[in-house]
PDB file of C-alpha atoms in Angstrom:
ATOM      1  CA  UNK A 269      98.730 162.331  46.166  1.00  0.00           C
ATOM      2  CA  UNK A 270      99.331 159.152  43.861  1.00  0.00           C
ATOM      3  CA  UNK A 271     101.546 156.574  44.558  1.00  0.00           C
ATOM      4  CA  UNK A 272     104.694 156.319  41.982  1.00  0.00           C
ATOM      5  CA  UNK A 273     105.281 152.495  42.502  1.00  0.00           C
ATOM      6  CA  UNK A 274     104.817 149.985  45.602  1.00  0.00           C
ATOM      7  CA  UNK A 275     108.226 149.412  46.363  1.00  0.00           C
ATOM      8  CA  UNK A 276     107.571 146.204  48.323  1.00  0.00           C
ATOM      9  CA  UNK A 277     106.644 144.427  45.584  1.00  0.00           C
ATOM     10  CA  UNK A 278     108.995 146.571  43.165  1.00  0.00           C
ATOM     11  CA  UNK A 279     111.993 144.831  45.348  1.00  0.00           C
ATOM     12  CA  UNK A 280     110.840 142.421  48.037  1.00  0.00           C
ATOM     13  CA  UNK A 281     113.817 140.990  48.758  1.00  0.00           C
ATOM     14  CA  UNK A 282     115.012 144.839  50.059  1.00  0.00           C
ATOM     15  CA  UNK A 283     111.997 144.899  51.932  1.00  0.00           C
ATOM     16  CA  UNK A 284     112.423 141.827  54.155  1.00  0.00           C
ATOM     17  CA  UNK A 285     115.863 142.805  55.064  1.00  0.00           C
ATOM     18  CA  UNK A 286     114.123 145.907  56.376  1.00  0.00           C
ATOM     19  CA  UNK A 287     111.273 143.940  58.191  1.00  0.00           C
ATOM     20  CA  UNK A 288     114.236 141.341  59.801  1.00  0.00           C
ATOM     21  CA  UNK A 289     115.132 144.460  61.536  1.00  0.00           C
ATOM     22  CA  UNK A 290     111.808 145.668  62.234  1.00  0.00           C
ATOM     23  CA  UNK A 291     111.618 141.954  63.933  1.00  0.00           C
ATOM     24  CA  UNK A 292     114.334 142.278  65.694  1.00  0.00           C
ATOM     25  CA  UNK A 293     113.518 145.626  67.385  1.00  0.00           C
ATOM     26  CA  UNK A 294     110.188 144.183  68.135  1.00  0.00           C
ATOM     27  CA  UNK A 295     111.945 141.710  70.655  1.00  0.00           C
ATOM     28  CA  UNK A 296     113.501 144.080  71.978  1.00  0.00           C
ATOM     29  CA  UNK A 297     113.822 145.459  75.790  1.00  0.00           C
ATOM     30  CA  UNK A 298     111.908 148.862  74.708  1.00  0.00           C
ATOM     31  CA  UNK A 299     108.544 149.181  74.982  1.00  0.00           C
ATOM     32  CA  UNK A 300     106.760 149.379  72.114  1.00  0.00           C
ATOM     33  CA  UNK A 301     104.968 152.128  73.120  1.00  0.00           C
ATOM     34  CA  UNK A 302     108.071 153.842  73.377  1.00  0.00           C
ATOM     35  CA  UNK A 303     109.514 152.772  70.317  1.00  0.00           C
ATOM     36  CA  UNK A 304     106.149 153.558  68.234  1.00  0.00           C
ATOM     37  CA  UNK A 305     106.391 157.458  70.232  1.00  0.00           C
ATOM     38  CA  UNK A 306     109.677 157.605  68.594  1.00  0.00           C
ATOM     39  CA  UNK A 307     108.839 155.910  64.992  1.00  0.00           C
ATOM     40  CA  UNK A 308     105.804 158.609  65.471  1.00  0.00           C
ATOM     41  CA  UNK A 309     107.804 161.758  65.933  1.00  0.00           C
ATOM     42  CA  UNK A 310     110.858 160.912  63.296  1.00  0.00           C
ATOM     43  CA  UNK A 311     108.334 160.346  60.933  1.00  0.00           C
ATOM     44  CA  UNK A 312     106.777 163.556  61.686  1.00  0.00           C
ATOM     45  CA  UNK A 313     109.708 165.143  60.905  1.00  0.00           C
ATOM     46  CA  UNK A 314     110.403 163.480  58.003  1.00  0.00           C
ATOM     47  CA  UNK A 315     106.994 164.615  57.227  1.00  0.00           C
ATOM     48  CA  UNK A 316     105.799 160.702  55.875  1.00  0.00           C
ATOM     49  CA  UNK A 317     102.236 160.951  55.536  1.00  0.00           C
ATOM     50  CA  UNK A 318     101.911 157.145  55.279  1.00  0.00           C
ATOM     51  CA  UNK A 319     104.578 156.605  58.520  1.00  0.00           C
ATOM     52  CA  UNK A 320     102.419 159.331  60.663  1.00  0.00           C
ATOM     53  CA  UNK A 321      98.873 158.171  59.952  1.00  0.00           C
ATOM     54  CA  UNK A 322     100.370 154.454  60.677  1.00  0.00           C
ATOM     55  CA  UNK A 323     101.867 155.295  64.010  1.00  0.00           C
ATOM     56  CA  UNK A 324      99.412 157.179  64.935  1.00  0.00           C
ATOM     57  CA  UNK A 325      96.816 154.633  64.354  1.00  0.00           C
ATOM     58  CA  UNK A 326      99.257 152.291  66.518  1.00  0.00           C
ATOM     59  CA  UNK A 327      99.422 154.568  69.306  1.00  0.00           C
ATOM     60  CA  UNK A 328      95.822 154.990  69.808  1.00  0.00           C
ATOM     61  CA  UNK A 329      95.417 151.030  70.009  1.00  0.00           C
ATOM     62  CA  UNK A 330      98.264 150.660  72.196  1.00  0.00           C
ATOM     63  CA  UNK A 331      96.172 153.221  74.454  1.00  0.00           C
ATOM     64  CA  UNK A 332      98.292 156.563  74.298  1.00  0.00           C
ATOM     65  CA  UNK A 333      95.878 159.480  75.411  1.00  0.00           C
ATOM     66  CA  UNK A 334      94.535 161.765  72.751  1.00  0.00           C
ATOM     67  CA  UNK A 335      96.047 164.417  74.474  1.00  0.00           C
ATOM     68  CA  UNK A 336      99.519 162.850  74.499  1.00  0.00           C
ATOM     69  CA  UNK A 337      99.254 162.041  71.076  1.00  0.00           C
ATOM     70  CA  UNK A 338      98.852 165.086  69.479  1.00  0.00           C
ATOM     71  CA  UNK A 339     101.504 166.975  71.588  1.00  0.00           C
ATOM     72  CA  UNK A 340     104.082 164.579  70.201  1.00  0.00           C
ATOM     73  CA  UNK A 341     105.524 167.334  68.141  1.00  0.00           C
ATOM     74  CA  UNK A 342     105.730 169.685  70.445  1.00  0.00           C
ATOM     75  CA  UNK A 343     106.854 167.392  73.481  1.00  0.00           C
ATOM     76  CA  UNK A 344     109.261 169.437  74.983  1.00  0.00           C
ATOM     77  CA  UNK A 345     106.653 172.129  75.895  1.00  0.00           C
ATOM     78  CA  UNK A 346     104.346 169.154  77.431  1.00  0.00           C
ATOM     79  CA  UNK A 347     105.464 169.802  80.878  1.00  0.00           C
ATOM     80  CA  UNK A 348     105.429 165.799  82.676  1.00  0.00           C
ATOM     81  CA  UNK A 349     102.989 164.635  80.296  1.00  0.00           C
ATOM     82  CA  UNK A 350     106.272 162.552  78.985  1.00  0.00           C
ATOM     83  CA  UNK A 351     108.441 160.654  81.221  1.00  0.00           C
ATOM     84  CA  UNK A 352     111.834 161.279  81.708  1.00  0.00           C
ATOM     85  CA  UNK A 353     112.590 157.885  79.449  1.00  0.00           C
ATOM     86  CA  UNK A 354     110.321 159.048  76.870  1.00  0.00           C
ATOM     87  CA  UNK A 355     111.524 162.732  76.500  1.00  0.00           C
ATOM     88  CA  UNK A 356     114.928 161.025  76.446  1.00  0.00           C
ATOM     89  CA  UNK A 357     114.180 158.763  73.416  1.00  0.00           C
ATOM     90  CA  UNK A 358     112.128 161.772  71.904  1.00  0.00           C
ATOM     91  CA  UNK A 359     115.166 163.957  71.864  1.00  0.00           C
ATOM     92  CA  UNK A 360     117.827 161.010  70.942  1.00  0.00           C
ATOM     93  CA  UNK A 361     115.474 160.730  67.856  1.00  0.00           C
ATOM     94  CA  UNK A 362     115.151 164.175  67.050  1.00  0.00           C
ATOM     95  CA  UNK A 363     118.921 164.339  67.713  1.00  0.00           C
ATOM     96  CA  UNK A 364     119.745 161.184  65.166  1.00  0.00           C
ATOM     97  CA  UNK A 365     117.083 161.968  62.641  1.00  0.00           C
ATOM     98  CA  UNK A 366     118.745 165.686  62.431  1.00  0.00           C
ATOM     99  CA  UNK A 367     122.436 164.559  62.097  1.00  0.00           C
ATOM    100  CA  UNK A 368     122.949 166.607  59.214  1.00  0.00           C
ATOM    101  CA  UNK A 369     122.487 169.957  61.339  1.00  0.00           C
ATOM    102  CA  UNK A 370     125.170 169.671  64.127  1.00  0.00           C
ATOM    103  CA  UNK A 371     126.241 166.220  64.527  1.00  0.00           C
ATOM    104  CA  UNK A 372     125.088 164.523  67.318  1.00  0.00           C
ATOM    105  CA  UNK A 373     126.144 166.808  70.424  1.00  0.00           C
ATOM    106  CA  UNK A 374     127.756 165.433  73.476  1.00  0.00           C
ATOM    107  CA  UNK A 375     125.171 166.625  75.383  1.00  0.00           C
ATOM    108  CA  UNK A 376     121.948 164.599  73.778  1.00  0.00           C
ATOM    109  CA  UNK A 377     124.145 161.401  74.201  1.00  0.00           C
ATOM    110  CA  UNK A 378     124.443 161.771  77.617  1.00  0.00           C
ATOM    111  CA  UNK A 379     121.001 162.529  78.532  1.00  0.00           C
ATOM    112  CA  UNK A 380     120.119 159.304  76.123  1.00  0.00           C
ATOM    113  CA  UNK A 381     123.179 156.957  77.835  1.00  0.00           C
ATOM    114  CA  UNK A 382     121.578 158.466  81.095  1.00  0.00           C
ATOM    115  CA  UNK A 383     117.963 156.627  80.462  1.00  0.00           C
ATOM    116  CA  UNK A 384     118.820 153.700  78.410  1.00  0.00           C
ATOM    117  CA  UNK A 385     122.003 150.973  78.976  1.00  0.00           C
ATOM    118  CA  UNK A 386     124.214 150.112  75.844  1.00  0.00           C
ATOM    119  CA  UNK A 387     121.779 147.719  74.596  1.00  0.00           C
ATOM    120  CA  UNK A 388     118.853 149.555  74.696  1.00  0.00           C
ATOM    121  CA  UNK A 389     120.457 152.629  73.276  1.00  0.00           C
ATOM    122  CA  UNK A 390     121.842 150.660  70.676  1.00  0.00           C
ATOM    123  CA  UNK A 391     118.692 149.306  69.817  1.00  0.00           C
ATOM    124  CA  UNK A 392     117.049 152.567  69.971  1.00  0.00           C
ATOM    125  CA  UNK A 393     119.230 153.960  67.370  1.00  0.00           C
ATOM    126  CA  UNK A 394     118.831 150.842  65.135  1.00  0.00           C
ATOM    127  CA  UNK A 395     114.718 151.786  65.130  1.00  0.00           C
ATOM    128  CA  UNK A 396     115.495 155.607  64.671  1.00  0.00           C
ATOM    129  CA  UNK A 397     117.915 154.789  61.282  1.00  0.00           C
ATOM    130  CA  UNK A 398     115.116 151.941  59.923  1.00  0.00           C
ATOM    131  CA  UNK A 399     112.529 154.446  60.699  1.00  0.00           C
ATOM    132  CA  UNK A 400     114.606 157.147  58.464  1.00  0.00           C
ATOM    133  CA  UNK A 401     114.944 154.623  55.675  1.00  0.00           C
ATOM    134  CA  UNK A 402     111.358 153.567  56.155  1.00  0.00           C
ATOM    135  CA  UNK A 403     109.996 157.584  55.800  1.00  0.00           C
ATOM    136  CA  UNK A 404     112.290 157.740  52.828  1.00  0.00           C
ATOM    137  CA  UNK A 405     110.516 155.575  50.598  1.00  0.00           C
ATOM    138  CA  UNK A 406     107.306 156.349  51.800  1.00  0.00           C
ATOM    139  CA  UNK A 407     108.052 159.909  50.922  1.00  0.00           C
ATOM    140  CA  UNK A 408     109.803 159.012  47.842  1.00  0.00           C
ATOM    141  CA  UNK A 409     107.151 156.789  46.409  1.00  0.00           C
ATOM    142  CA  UNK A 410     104.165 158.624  47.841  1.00  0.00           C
ATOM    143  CA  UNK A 411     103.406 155.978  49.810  1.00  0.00           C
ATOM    144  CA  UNK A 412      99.145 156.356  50.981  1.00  0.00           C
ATOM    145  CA  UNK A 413      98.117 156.649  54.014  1.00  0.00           C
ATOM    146  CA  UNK A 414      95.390 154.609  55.533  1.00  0.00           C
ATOM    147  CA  UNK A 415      93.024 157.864  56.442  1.00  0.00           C
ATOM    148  CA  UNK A 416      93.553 159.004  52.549  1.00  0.00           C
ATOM    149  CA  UNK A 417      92.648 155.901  50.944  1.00  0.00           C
TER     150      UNK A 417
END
């Protein structure tokens, strides 16, 4: 895979309006483990190369298991292995990330509003739509990941 253009230096003034809200989510209430769980698996189903390997990579520093790591994708079939707060944010992600398929059901908002108060579900959501925008220029522009470089 080759790169089309670096788009942070193609417009850099786009990308630090992206990064102020990267920032901002960083001081933030939610863990960062959490958040980088759910960065993780939208990315995965974005299917960004770049976003994954990064995430990944961020995971394993911040001391997520191997084992918990690579059932990410499949976390619903992990039995406890997630917390209730993660599986929560995993499925508000999936839930946001998919919007195009059924909406946003009634049901995944309550079981998100159920684990997280206005603020942090709010906040949630803003790392779920940067991560979207992020995987879409990383996929767009071929963006390389760390392992292939």
């Amino acid at each position: 895979m080759t790169q089309r253009i670096d788009y942070t230096k193609a417009s850099p003034e786009g990308y630090q309006a992206f990064g102020a809200v990267y920032m901002t989510l960083q001081k933030s209430a939610l863990p960062k483990a959490l958040v980088d769980l759910v960065y993780l698996r939208v990315s995965q189903i974005n299917g960004c190369a770049f976003c994954i390997d990064m995430h990944s990579r961020d995971l394993i520093k911040s001391g997520l298991a191997q084992d918990k790591l690579v059932l990410v994708p499949v976390w619903r079939d992990a039995g406890e292995l997630f917390s209730a707060r993660e599986r929560a944010a995993l499925a508000w992600g999936e839930s946001v990330t998919c919007v195009t398929r059924n909406g946003i059901p009634d049901a995944d908002y309550a079981a998100a509003a159920a684990q997280f108060n206005d603020k942090e579900l709010a906040d949630l959501t803003y790392a779920i739509g940067l991560m979207n925008a992020f995987n879409r220029f990383g996929v767009a522009f071929r963006s390389t990941p760390a392992a292939a470089a």
